mmCIF file of C-alpha atoms in Angstrom:
data_model
loop_
_atom_site.group_PDB
_atom_site.id
_atom_site.type_symbol
_atom_site.label_atom_id
_atom_site.label_comp_id
_atom_site.label_asym_id
_atom_site.label_seq_id
_atom_site.Cartn_x
_atom_site.Cartn_y
_atom_site.Cartn_z
ATOM 1 C CA UNK A 291 0.000 0.000 0.000
ATOM 2 C CA UNK A 292 1.020 3.592 -0.617
ATOM 3 C CA UNK A 293 1.031 4.402 3.085
ATOM 4 C CA UNK A 294 3.940 2.070 3.739
ATOM 5 C CA UNK A 295 6.017 3.436 0.871
ATOM 6 C CA UNK A 296 9.449 4.476 2.139
ATOM 7 C CA UNK A 297 10.386 7.766 0.498
ATOM 8 C CA UNK A 298 13.516 9.793 1.292
ATOM 9 C CA UNK A 299 12.801 13.479 0.647
ATOM 10 C CA UNK A 300 14.958 16.635 0.632
ATOM 11 C CA UNK A 301 13.954 20.227 -0.139
ATOM 12 C CA UNK A 302 16.269 23.123 -0.856
ATOM 13 C CA UNK A 303 16.051 26.721 -2.087
ATOM 14 C CA UNK A 304 18.689 28.500 -4.176
ATOM 15 C CA UNK A 305 19.279 32.077 -5.327
ATOM 16 C CA UNK A 306 19.552 33.970 -8.590
ATOM 17 C CA UNK A 307 22.885 35.712 -9.255
ATOM 18 C CA UNK A 308 23.690 38.722 -11.416
ATOM 19 C CA UNK A 309 27.100 38.950 -13.073
ATOM 20 C CA UNK A 310 28.936 42.260 -12.807
ATOM 21 C CA UNK A 311 31.887 40.869 -14.795
ATOM 22 C CA UNK A 312 30.114 38.876 -17.475
ATOM 23 C CA UNK A 313 30.465 35.262 -18.545
ATOM 24 C CA UNK A 314 30.005 34.941 -22.316
ATOM 25 C CA UNK A 315 31.629 32.158 -24.283
ATOM 26 C CA UNK A 316 32.617 28.549 -23.642
ATOM 27 C CA UNK A 317 35.862 26.814 -24.459
ATOM 28 C CA UNK A 318 34.216 23.423 -23.859
ATOM 29 C CA UNK A 319 30.504 23.034 -24.542
ATOM 30 C CA UNK A 320 30.115 19.630 -22.962
ATOM 31 C CA UNK A 321 31.831 20.389 -19.642
ATOM 32 C CA UNK A 322 30.659 24.027 -19.744
ATOM 33 C CA UNK A 323 34.079 25.622 -19.342
ATOM 34 C CA UNK A 324 34.220 29.393 -19.899
ATOM 35 C CA UNK A 325 36.670 31.442 -21.981
ATOM 36 C CA UNK A 326 36.965 33.907 -19.081
ATOM 37 C CA UNK A 327 36.398 34.149 -15.344
ATOM 38 C CA UNK A 328 33.350 36.056 -14.109
ATOM 39 C CA UNK A 329 32.068 37.675 -10.923
ATOM 40 C CA UNK A 330 28.534 37.989 -9.638
ATOM 41 C CA UNK A 331 26.329 39.168 -6.806
ATOM 42 C CA UNK A 332 23.968 36.591 -5.299
ATOM 43 C CA UNK A 333 20.472 38.059 -4.788
ATOM 44 C CA UNK A 334 18.325 37.495 -1.710
ATOM 45 C CA UNK A 335 15.976 34.509 -1.778
ATOM 46 C CA UNK A 336 13.140 36.388 -0.060
ATOM 47 C CA UNK A 337 12.589 38.073 -3.433
ATOM 48 C CA UNK A 338 13.919 35.559 -5.985
ATOM 49 C CA UNK A 339 14.428 31.853 -5.454
ATOM 50 C CA UNK A 340 13.991 28.399 -6.856
ATOM 51 C CA UNK A 341 12.658 25.684 -4.563
ATOM 52 C CA UNK A 342 13.377 22.033 -5.391
ATOM 53 C CA UNK A 343 12.266 18.829 -3.718
ATOM 54 C CA UNK A 344 13.890 15.522 -4.629
ATOM 55 C CA UNK A 345 12.545 12.199 -3.423
ATOM 56 C CA UNK A 346 13.920 8.697 -3.901
ATOM 57 C CA UNK A 347 12.242 5.353 -3.291
ATOM 58 C CA UNK A 348 12.623 1.713 -4.280
ATOM 59 C CA UNK A 349 8.965 1.934 -5.325
ATOM 60 C CA UNK A 350 9.523 4.571 -8.032
ATOM 61 C CA UNK A 351 9.650 3.028 -11.497
ATOM 62 C CA UNK A 352 11.302 5.908 -13.349
ATOM 63 C CA UNK A 353 13.000 9.267 -12.820
ATOM 64 C CA UNK A 354 10.393 12.045 -13.129
ATOM 65 C CA UNK A 355 10.507 15.860 -13.169
ATOM 66 C CA UNK A 356 7.918 18.574 -12.567
ATOM 67 C CA UNK A 357 8.573 22.259 -13.349
ATOM 68 C CA UNK A 358 6.171 24.722 -11.745
ATOM 69 C CA UNK A 359 3.627 21.915 -11.364
ATOM 70 C CA UNK A 360 3.830 20.650 -14.947
ATOM 71 C CA UNK A 361 5.535 17.359 -15.717
ATOM 72 C CA UNK A 362 8.621 17.956 -17.872
ATOM 73 C CA UNK A 363 11.248 15.946 -19.750
ATOM 74 C CA UNK A 364 13.627 14.341 -17.261
ATOM 75 C CA UNK A 365 15.912 13.338 -20.140
ATOM 76 C CA UNK A 366 17.328 16.838 -20.657
ATOM 77 C CA UNK A 367 21.079 16.295 -21.222
ATOM 78 C CA UNK A 368 22.217 18.895 -18.682
ATOM 79 C CA UNK A 369 19.866 17.612 -16.007
ATOM 80 C CA UNK A 370 21.104 14.084 -16.693
ATOM 81 C CA UNK A 371 24.718 15.293 -16.417
ATOM 82 C CA UNK A 372 24.025 16.659 -12.916
ATOM 83 C CA UNK A 373 22.206 13.514 -11.827
ATOM 84 C CA UNK A 374 25.001 11.313 -13.166
ATOM 85 C CA UNK A 375 27.669 13.425 -11.515
ATOM 86 C CA UNK A 376 26.012 13.445 -8.067
ATOM 87 C CA UNK A 377 25.462 9.690 -8.230
ATOM 88 C CA UNK A 378 29.088 9.206 -9.275
ATOM 89 C CA UNK A 379 30.302 11.262 -6.292
ATOM 90 C CA UNK A 380 28.020 9.267 -3.981
ATOM 91 C CA UNK A 381 29.428 6.011 -5.317
ATOM 92 C CA UNK A 382 32.975 7.287 -4.875
ATOM 93 C CA UNK A 383 32.252 8.432 -1.321
ATOM 94 C CA UNK A 384 30.742 5.068 -0.413
ATOM 95 C CA UNK A 385 33.601 3.140 -1.912
ATOM 96 C CA UNK A 386 35.941 4.871 0.517
ATOM 97 C CA UNK A 387 33.822 4.489 3.652
ATOM 98 C CA UNK A 388 32.554 1.411 5.442
ATOM 99 C CA UNK A 389 29.739 2.897 7.541
ATOM 100 C CA UNK A 390 26.518 4.185 6.002
ATOM 101 C CA UNK A 391 25.117 0.864 4.792
ATOM 102 C CA UNK A 392 21.635 2.288 5.294
ATOM 103 C CA UNK A 393 22.386 5.024 2.762
ATOM 104 C CA UNK A 394 20.056 5.501 -0.156
ATOM 105 C CA UNK A 395 20.453 2.914 -2.873
ATOM 106 C CA UNK A 396 21.929 4.517 -5.982
ATOM 107 C CA UNK A 397 19.674 2.382 -8.141
ATOM 108 C CA UNK A 398 16.516 4.031 -6.756
ATOM 109 C CA UNK A 399 14.690 6.320 -9.180
ATOM 110 C CA UNK A 400 14.165 9.957 -8.186
ATOM 111 C CA UNK A 401 11.223 12.309 -8.447
ATOM 112 C CA UNK A 402 12.160 15.995 -8.696
ATOM 113 C CA UNK A 403 9.789 18.951 -8.395
ATOM 114 C CA UNK A 404 11.008 22.503 -8.807
ATOM 115 C CA UNK A 405 9.350 25.905 -8.827
ATOM 116 C CA UNK A 406 10.339 29.566 -9.006
ATOM 117 C CA UNK A 407 8.811 32.331 -6.895
ATOM 118 C CA UNK A 408 9.230 34.648 -9.897
ATOM 119 C CA UNK A 409 7.925 34.379 -13.463
ATOM 120 C CA UNK A 410 10.363 32.358 -15.578
ATOM 121 C CA UNK A 411 9.460 34.578 -18.525
ATOM 122 C CA UNK A 412 10.819 37.608 -16.669
ATOM 123 C CA UNK A 413 14.281 36.654 -17.924
ATOM 124 C CA UNK A 414 15.811 36.461 -14.467
ATOM 125 C CA UNK A 415 18.558 33.838 -14.667
ATOM 126 C CA UNK A 416 16.250 30.994 -13.751
ATOM 127 C CA UNK A 417 18.676 28.323 -14.996
ATOM 128 C CA UNK A 418 21.368 29.439 -12.530
ATOM 129 C CA UNK A 419 19.035 29.198 -9.536
ATOM 130 C CA UNK A 420 17.429 26.048 -10.934
ATOM 131 C CA UNK A 421 20.590 23.996 -11.365
ATOM 132 C CA UNK A 422 22.183 25.241 -8.131
ATOM 133 C CA UNK A 423 19.011 24.139 -6.377
ATOM 134 C CA UNK A 424 18.883 20.768 -8.151
ATOM 135 C CA UNK A 425 22.494 19.941 -7.304
ATOM 136 C CA UNK A 426 22.201 21.072 -3.656
ATOM 137 C CA UNK A 427 19.069 18.967 -3.215
ATOM 138 C CA UNK A 428 20.438 15.836 -4.908
ATOM 139 C CA UNK A 429 23.741 16.112 -3.040
ATOM 140 C CA UNK A 430 21.944 16.193 0.308
ATOM 141 C CA UNK A 431 19.667 13.328 -0.767
ATOM 142 C CA UNK A 432 22.658 11.146 -1.678
ATOM 143 C CA UNK A 433 24.868 12.276 1.204
ATOM 144 C CA UNK A 434 27.465 13.967 -0.997
ATOM 145 C CA UNK A 435 29.546 16.868 0.339
ATOM 146 C CA UNK A 436 32.440 18.959 -0.919
ATOM 147 C CA UNK A 437 33.008 20.874 -4.143
ATOM 148 C CA UNK A 438 29.525 21.042 -5.651
ATOM 149 C CA UNK A 439 29.916 24.220 -7.734
ATOM 150 C CA UNK A 440 31.658 22.084 -10.336
ATOM 151 C CA UNK A 441 28.612 19.812 -10.551
ATOM 152 C CA UNK A 442 26.210 22.770 -10.808
ATOM 153 C CA UNK A 443 28.365 24.175 -13.624
ATOM 154 C CA UNK A 444 27.512 21.083 -15.683
ATOM 155 C CA UNK A 445 23.859 22.147 -15.563
ATOM 156 C CA UNK A 446 24.308 25.820 -16.383
ATOM 157 C CA UNK A 447 27.603 27.699 -16.273
ATOM 158 C CA UNK A 448 26.316 30.562 -14.128
ATOM 159 C CA UNK A 449 24.716 28.054 -11.718
ATOM 160 C CA UNK A 450 28.108 27.414 -10.105
ATOM 161 C CA UNK A 451 28.008 31.025 -8.828
ATOM 162 C CA UNK A 452 24.589 30.485 -7.198
ATOM 163 C CA UNK A 453 26.119 27.849 -4.903
ATOM 164 C CA UNK A 454 27.382 30.646 -2.649
ATOM 165 C CA UNK A 455 26.058 33.863 -1.204
ATOM 166 C CA UNK A 456 27.365 37.407 -1.459
ATOM 167 C CA UNK A 457 30.026 38.152 -4.054
ATOM 168 C CA UNK A 458 31.195 35.148 -6.017
ATOM 169 C CA UNK A 459 33.923 34.569 -8.586
ATOM 170 C CA UNK A 460 33.744 31.739 -11.114
ATOM 171 C CA UNK A 461 37.355 30.898 -11.856
ATOM 172 C CA UNK A 462 37.940 30.036 -15.480
ATOM 173 C CA UNK A 463 40.409 27.295 -14.563
ATOM 174 C CA UNK A 464 43.112 25.859 -16.797
ATOM 175 C CA UNK A 465 42.539 22.111 -16.760
ATOM 176 C CA UNK A 466 40.864 20.460 -19.764
ATOM 177 C CA UNK A 467 38.806 18.260 -17.400
ATOM 178 C CA UNK A 468 37.359 21.347 -15.696
ATOM 179 C CA UNK A 469 38.235 20.284 -12.140
ATOM 180 C CA UNK A 470 39.568 23.781 -11.422
ATOM 181 C CA UNK A 471 36.677 25.650 -13.055
ATOM 182 C CA UNK A 472 34.857 26.375 -9.812
ATOM 183 C CA UNK A 473 33.183 29.157 -7.868
ATOM 184 C CA UNK A 474 34.653 30.817 -4.806
ATOM 185 C CA UNK A 475 33.236 33.454 -2.509
ATOM 186 C CA UNK A 476 34.991 36.830 -2.667
ATOM 187 C CA UNK A 477 32.963 38.239 0.245
ATOM 188 C CA UNK A 478 29.778 37.180 2.072
ATOM 189 C CA UNK A 479 26.488 39.089 1.708
ATOM 190 C CA UNK A 480 27.085 40.663 5.147
ATOM 191 C CA UNK A 481 30.226 42.400 3.842
ATOM 192 C CA UNK A 482 28.339 45.285 2.191
ATOM 193 C CA UNK A 483 25.038 45.669 4.055
ATOM 194 C CA UNK A 484 24.028 48.953 2.372
ATOM 195 C CA UNK A 485 24.088 47.554 -1.164
ATOM 196 C CA UNK A 486 20.677 47.357 -2.855
ATOM 197 C CA UNK A 487 19.454 46.012 -6.170
ATOM 198 C CA UNK A 488 16.528 47.053 -8.344
ATOM 199 C CA UNK A 489 15.373 44.777 -11.152
ATOM 200 C CA UNK A 490 13.454 46.753 -13.763
ATOM 201 C CA UNK A 491 11.298 44.246 -15.621
ATOM 202 C CA UNK A 492 10.499 45.770 -18.992
ATOM 203 C CA UNK A 493 7.369 44.827 -20.837
ATOM 204 C CA UNK A 494 9.095 42.131 -22.774
ATOM 205 C CA UNK A 495 9.014 39.179 -25.105
ATOM 206 C CA UNK A 496 10.965 35.948 -24.831
ATOM 207 C CA UNK A 497 14.557 36.509 -25.955
ATOM 208 C CA UNK A 498 15.110 35.800 -29.642
ATOM 209 C CA UNK A 499 18.535 34.212 -29.263
ATOM 210 C CA UNK A 500 19.127 31.915 -26.292
ATOM 211 C CA UNK A 501 22.353 32.345 -24.330
ATOM 212 C CA UNK A 502 23.731 28.932 -25.290
ATOM 213 C CA UNK A 503 23.440 29.477 -29.050
ATOM 214 C CA UNK A 504 24.282 33.173 -28.781
ATOM 215 C CA UNK A 505 27.568 32.733 -26.972
ATOM 216 C CA UNK A 506 28.700 29.984 -29.345
ATOM 217 C CA UNK A 507 28.132 32.253 -32.344
ATOM 218 C CA UNK A 508 30.044 35.007 -30.534
ATOM 219 C CA UNK A 509 33.001 32.693 -29.838
ATOM 220 C CA UNK A 510 33.037 31.662 -33.499
ATOM 221 C CA UNK A 511 32.731 35.131 -35.035
ATOM 222 C CA UNK A 512 33.641 37.990 -32.658
ATOM 223 C CA UNK A 513 37.259 39.192 -32.553
ATOM 224 C CA UNK A 514 36.202 41.655 -29.830
ATOM 225 C CA UNK A 515 35.091 38.761 -27.614
ATOM 226 C CA UNK A 516 38.509 37.122 -27.950
ATOM 227 C CA UNK A 517 40.222 40.383 -26.937
ATOM 228 C CA UNK A 518 37.784 40.788 -24.054
ATOM 229 C CA UNK A 519 38.417 37.308 -22.670
ATOM 230 C CA UNK A 520 42.194 37.397 -23.030
ATOM 231 C CA UNK A 521 43.040 41.005 -22.217
ATOM 232 C CA UNK A 522 40.170 42.983 -20.682
ATOM 233 C CA UNK A 523 38.504 40.618 -18.226
ATOM 234 C CA UNK A 524 41.603 39.562 -16.246
ATOM 235 C CA UNK A 525 42.428 43.147 -15.292
ATOM 236 C CA UNK A 526 38.787 44.087 -14.696
ATOM 237 C CA UNK A 527 38.299 41.109 -12.414
ATOM 238 C CA UNK A 528 41.176 42.128 -10.156
ATOM 239 C CA UNK A 529 39.829 45.692 -10.006
ATOM 240 C CA UNK A 530 36.278 44.521 -9.272
ATOM 241 C CA UNK A 531 37.447 42.353 -6.371
ATOM 242 C CA UNK A 532 39.294 45.374 -4.973
ATOM 243 C CA UNK A 533 36.221 47.658 -5.291
ATOM 244 C CA UNK A 534 34.088 45.073 -3.490
ATOM 245 C CA UNK A 535 36.647 44.534 -0.703
ATOM 246 C CA UNK A 536 36.876 48.307 -0.201
ATOM 247 C CA UNK A 537 33.106 48.800 -0.581
ATOM 248 C CA UNK A 538 33.918 51.476 -3.161
ATOM 249 C CA UNK A 539 30.570 52.056 -4.857
ATOM 250 C CA UNK A 540 31.914 54.574 -7.395
ATOM 251 C CA UNK A 541 34.504 52.095 -8.660
ATOM 252 C CA UNK A 542 32.124 49.139 -8.457
ATOM 253 C CA UNK A 543 29.335 50.987 -10.260
ATOM 254 C CA UNK A 544 31.432 52.385 -13.084
ATOM 255 C CA UNK A 545 33.114 49.054 -13.816
ATOM 256 C CA UNK A 546 29.777 47.198 -13.663
ATOM 257 C CA UNK A 547 28.324 49.510 -16.320
ATOM 258 C CA UNK A 548 31.440 49.330 -18.487
ATOM 259 C CA UNK A 549 31.466 45.557 -18.394
ATOM 260 C CA UNK A 550 27.778 45.294 -19.232
ATOM 261 C CA UNK A 551 28.307 47.638 -22.172
ATOM 262 C CA UNK A 552 31.257 45.624 -23.416
ATOM 263 C CA UNK A 553 29.295 42.383 -23.208
ATOM 264 C CA UNK A 554 26.553 43.918 -25.368
ATOM 265 C CA UNK A 555 29.219 45.291 -27.712
ATOM 266 C CA UNK A 556 30.515 41.735 -28.231
ATOM 267 C CA UNK A 557 26.942 40.714 -29.059
ATOM 268 C CA UNK A 558 26.845 43.463 -31.684
ATOM 269 C CA UNK A 559 30.279 42.314 -32.915
ATOM 270 C CA UNK A 560 28.913 38.771 -33.369
ATOM 271 C CA UNK A 561 27.977 37.903 -36.960
ATOM 272 C CA UNK A 562 25.090 37.994 -37.566
ATOM 273 C CA UNK A 563 24.715 40.496 -34.714
ATOM 274 C CA UNK A 564 22.705 39.738 -31.576
ATOM 275 C CA UNK A 565 20.530 42.398 -29.920
ATOM 276 C CA UNK A 566 19.462 41.802 -26.343
ATOM 277 C CA UNK A 567 18.815 45.417 -25.366
ATOM 278 C CA UNK A 568 15.715 47.150 -26.682
ATOM 279 C CA UNK A 569 14.610 50.792 -26.821
ATOM 280 C CA UNK A 570 13.454 50.743 -23.210
ATOM 281 C CA UNK A 571 16.786 49.278 -22.091
ATOM 282 C CA UNK A 572 18.522 52.183 -23.814
ATOM 283 C CA UNK A 573 16.116 54.667 -22.195
ATOM 284 C CA UNK A 574 17.069 53.222 -18.807
ATOM 285 C CA UNK A 575 20.803 53.478 -19.615
ATOM 286 C CA UNK A 576 20.409 57.157 -20.561
ATOM 287 C CA UNK A 577 18.337 57.804 -17.423
ATOM 288 C CA UNK A 578 21.032 56.300 -15.174
ATOM 289 C CA UNK A 579 23.736 58.452 -16.764
ATOM 290 C CA UNK A 580 21.607 61.619 -16.414
ATOM 291 C CA UNK A 581 20.874 60.771 -12.774
ATOM 292 C CA UNK A 582 24.567 60.261 -12.014
ATOM 293 C CA UNK A 583 25.571 63.413 -13.920
ATOM 294 C CA UNK A 584 23.046 65.436 -11.933
ATOM 295 C CA UNK A 585 24.561 64.164 -8.680
ATOM 296 C CA UNK A 586 28.121 64.625 -9.919
ATOM 297 C CA UNK A 587 29.101 61.064 -8.941
ATOM 298 C CA UNK A 588 28.074 57.481 -9.582
ATOM 299 C CA UNK A 589 25.043 56.757 -7.418
ATOM 300 C CA UNK A 590 23.359 54.077 -9.530
ATOM 301 C CA UNK A 591 24.810 51.470 -11.909
ATOM 302 C CA UNK A 592 23.054 49.291 -14.491
ATOM 303 C CA UNK A 593 23.898 45.874 -15.819
ATOM 304 C CA UNK A 594 22.015 43.829 -18.436
ATOM 305 C CA UNK A 595 22.285 40.126 -19.199
ATOM 306 C CA UNK A 596 21.016 38.328 -22.320
ATOM 307 C CA UNK A 597 17.729 40.240 -22.338
ATOM 308 C CA UNK A 598 16.229 43.724 -21.952
ATOM 309 C CA UNK A 599 15.646 43.781 -18.169
ATOM 310 C CA UNK A 600 17.837 46.184 -16.216
ATOM 311 C CA UNK A 601 19.475 45.306 -12.919
ATOM 312 C CA UNK A 602 20.484 48.446 -11.087
ATOM 313 C CA UNK A 603 22.829 48.608 -8.099
ATOM 314 C CA UNK A 604 22.820 51.445 -5.573
ATOM 315 C CA UNK A 605 23.261 52.087 -1.872
ATOM 316 C CA UNK A 606 20.198 52.019 0.375
ATOM 317 C CA UNK A 607 20.058 55.823 0.770
ATOM 318 C CA UNK A 608 19.511 56.260 -2.998
ATOM 319 C CA UNK A 609 16.638 53.786 -3.465
ATOM 320 C CA UNK A 610 13.632 56.010 -2.699
ATOM 321 C CA UNK A 611 14.788 58.851 -4.942
ATOM 322 C CA UNK A 612 15.742 56.622 -7.855
ATOM 323 C CA UNK A 613 12.505 54.602 -7.679
ATOM 324 C CA UNK A 614 10.582 57.881 -7.894
ATOM 325 C CA UNK A 615 12.691 58.887 -10.919
ATOM 326 C CA UNK A 616 11.821 55.584 -12.603
ATOM 327 C CA UNK A 617 8.139 56.031 -11.721
ATOM 328 C CA UNK A 618 8.153 59.510 -13.297
ATOM 329 C CA UNK A 619 10.070 58.330 -16.371
ATOM 330 C CA UNK A 620 8.000 55.182 -16.947
ATOM 331 C CA UNK A 621 4.605 55.855 -15.362
ATOM 332 C CA UNK A 622 2.974 52.504 -14.513
ATOM 333 C CA UNK A 623 0.208 51.473 -16.909
ATOM 334 C CA UNK A 624 -2.307 50.015 -14.463
ATOM 335 C CA UNK A 625 -0.733 48.067 -11.586
ATOM 336 C CA UNK A 626 0.228 51.177 -9.669
ATOM 337 C CA UNK A 627 -0.056 49.248 -6.415
ATOM 338 C CA UNK A 628 2.119 46.380 -7.610
ATOM 339 C CA UNK A 629 4.623 48.565 -9.434
ATOM 340 C CA UNK A 630 7.233 48.265 -6.674
ATOM 341 C CA UNK A 631 7.677 44.760 -5.281
ATOM 342 C CA UNK A 632 10.062 43.120 -2.840
ATOM 343 C CA UNK A 633 11.719 45.083 -0.052
ATOM 344 C CA UNK A 634 9.773 48.173 1.048
ATOM 345 C CA UNK A 635 10.595 51.524 -0.551
ATOM 346 C CA UNK A 636 9.809 54.781 1.208
ATOM 347 C CA UNK A 637 8.295 57.618 -0.795
ATOM 348 C CA UNK A 638 10.399 60.514 -2.027
ATOM 349 C CA UNK A 639 9.580 63.906 -3.468
ATOM 350 C CA UNK A 640 11.916 65.056 -6.221
ATOM 351 C CA UNK A 641 13.325 68.578 -6.348
ATOM 352 C CA UNK A 642 12.320 70.498 -9.473
ATOM 353 C CA UNK A 643 15.884 70.840 -10.768
ATOM 354 C CA UNK A 644 16.391 67.045 -10.599
ATOM 355 C CA UNK A 645 13.119 66.462 -12.445
ATOM 356 C CA UNK A 646 13.978 68.807 -15.277
ATOM 357 C CA UNK A 647 17.562 67.550 -15.548
ATOM 358 C CA UNK A 648 16.893 63.829 -15.272
ATOM 359 C CA UNK A 649 13.349 62.921 -16.294
ATOM 360 C CA UNK A 650 12.978 63.272 -20.055
ATOM 361 C CA UNK A 651 9.791 62.493 -22.010
ATOM 362 C CA UNK A 652 7.892 59.909 -19.938
ATOM 363 C CA UNK A 653 7.223 56.542 -21.591
ATOM 364 C CA UNK A 654 4.105 55.158 -19.910
ATOM 365 C CA UNK A 655 3.928 51.422 -19.253
ATOM 366 C CA UNK A 656 7.460 50.710 -20.481
ATOM 367 C CA UNK A 657 8.558 49.182 -17.158
ATOM 368 C CA UNK A 658 6.175 46.462 -15.959
ATOM 369 C CA UNK A 659 7.394 46.523 -12.379
ATOM 370 C CA UNK A 660 10.409 47.138 -10.147
ATOM 371 C CA UNK A 661 11.710 44.454 -7.814
ATOM 372 C CA UNK A 662 13.674 45.793 -4.838
ATOM 373 C CA UNK A 663 16.141 43.306 -3.370
ATOM 374 C CA UNK A 664 19.647 43.012 -1.943
ATOM 375 C CA UNK A 665 22.554 40.553 -1.801
ATOM 376 C CA UNK A 666 21.798 37.311 0.021
ATOM 377 C CA UNK A 667 23.100 33.878 1.045
ATOM 378 C CA UNK A 668 23.618 30.668 -0.911
ATOM 379 C CA UNK A 669 21.345 27.590 -1.019
ATOM 380 C CA UNK A 670 19.275 26.795 2.090
ATOM 381 C CA UNK A 671 17.636 23.552 3.245
ATOM 382 C CA UNK A 672 13.998 23.436 4.340
ATOM 383 C CA UNK A 673 13.562 20.837 7.040
ATOM 384 C CA UNK A 674 9.845 21.383 7.617
ATOM 385 C CA UNK A 675 8.014 18.585 5.718
ATOM 386 C CA UNK A 676 5.073 20.907 4.993
ATOM 387 C CA UNK A 677 7.393 22.858 2.693
ATOM 388 C CA UNK A 678 8.173 19.857 0.476
ATOM 389 C CA UNK A 679 6.827 20.173 -3.060
ATOM 390 C CA UNK A 680 6.295 16.397 -3.184
ATOM 391 C CA UNK A 681 3.933 14.531 -0.845
ATOM 392 C CA UNK A 682 4.583 11.316 1.057
ATOM 393 C CA UNK A 683 3.756 9.377 -2.106
ATOM 394 C CA UNK A 684 6.490 11.222 -4.044
ATOM 395 C CA UNK A 685 4.008 13.082 -6.246
ATOM 396 C CA UNK A 686 3.422 16.858 -6.449
ATOM 397 C CA UNK A 687 1.293 18.175 -3.584
ATOM 398 C CA UNK A 688 -0.465 20.703 -5.736
ATOM 399 C CA UNK A 689 -0.544 21.476 -9.397
ATOM 400 C CA UNK A 690 0.169 24.987 -10.613
#
């Protein structure tokens, strides 16, 4: 009977990360090894997270996967690579230890359910959070410890950076087998408590060119990308680490914007060219530069990944004013109440000279909403069984 079914269950949450020194281009597509190192900020899971439950039982007849309540293809090559890798590490760990005979049988099939607390369509690095979450969950289920960022990297390159909180560097590594292509924490999220992040979700479509295909075309055709990887990134990375260690927002902000712009320049240098930014993205870029010029220093800094949404860094004391500037520049269409989400934002009144200098012609409805968040920790385990996405029978508790 179902009631006697023995099911081992683990649930974990994992964060989204935003690169400030961008990863674009692989030197090995199978192992997911990058042509350059990168550096990111892990965002807080109260605002953006993936939750994954994995269950294993002798009674399961096949591996199964549910994404946001819908059953999905468990045969996806990258998912299989992670599963294989975790099981391999578990086997290796057991071979070297005598205890633990009660450990989960590696032949048991697994059921995996995963969901995001943000719309996948919003273009918010869901694969990074997703694979970091999958690997953390499976590793705990199989009793594997140690260097897991390398396993997460096999799912999605940027996922290795979501295995840690705060400020994280993905080291390119030198070895052809990728054993040294891992993530390491530069500083924890507590290091810079005043740092804040706004995600401006633009009314958007699904991206035309996926990251995987896009970066391969760039590697094959862009001489600028080659120069970036070999010459520009190594020196920028060292500088960025220094700015973070010193909590130097001016330096951090300027370099973040420059690196975002260079990434999009390499997309333009790809043949045929790739366009991830749209008109609204460019409006936001111009707005940020006008805002900074008005203040005579860098107060806010944008970065864009492979899509039109802006991620904007600032210190806490700038949030209210800048949110009001965005609200004036892109008046919300309808959802005025839900225009600002996430961490609370106090109201601000803008001086007339700032308004006239910074807010150009308003573009109503261009920004769907603003998400206010901050840096946060790495993956977390949920030990309360009521938080599992799978029930005692190993099937989803609720459908989306």
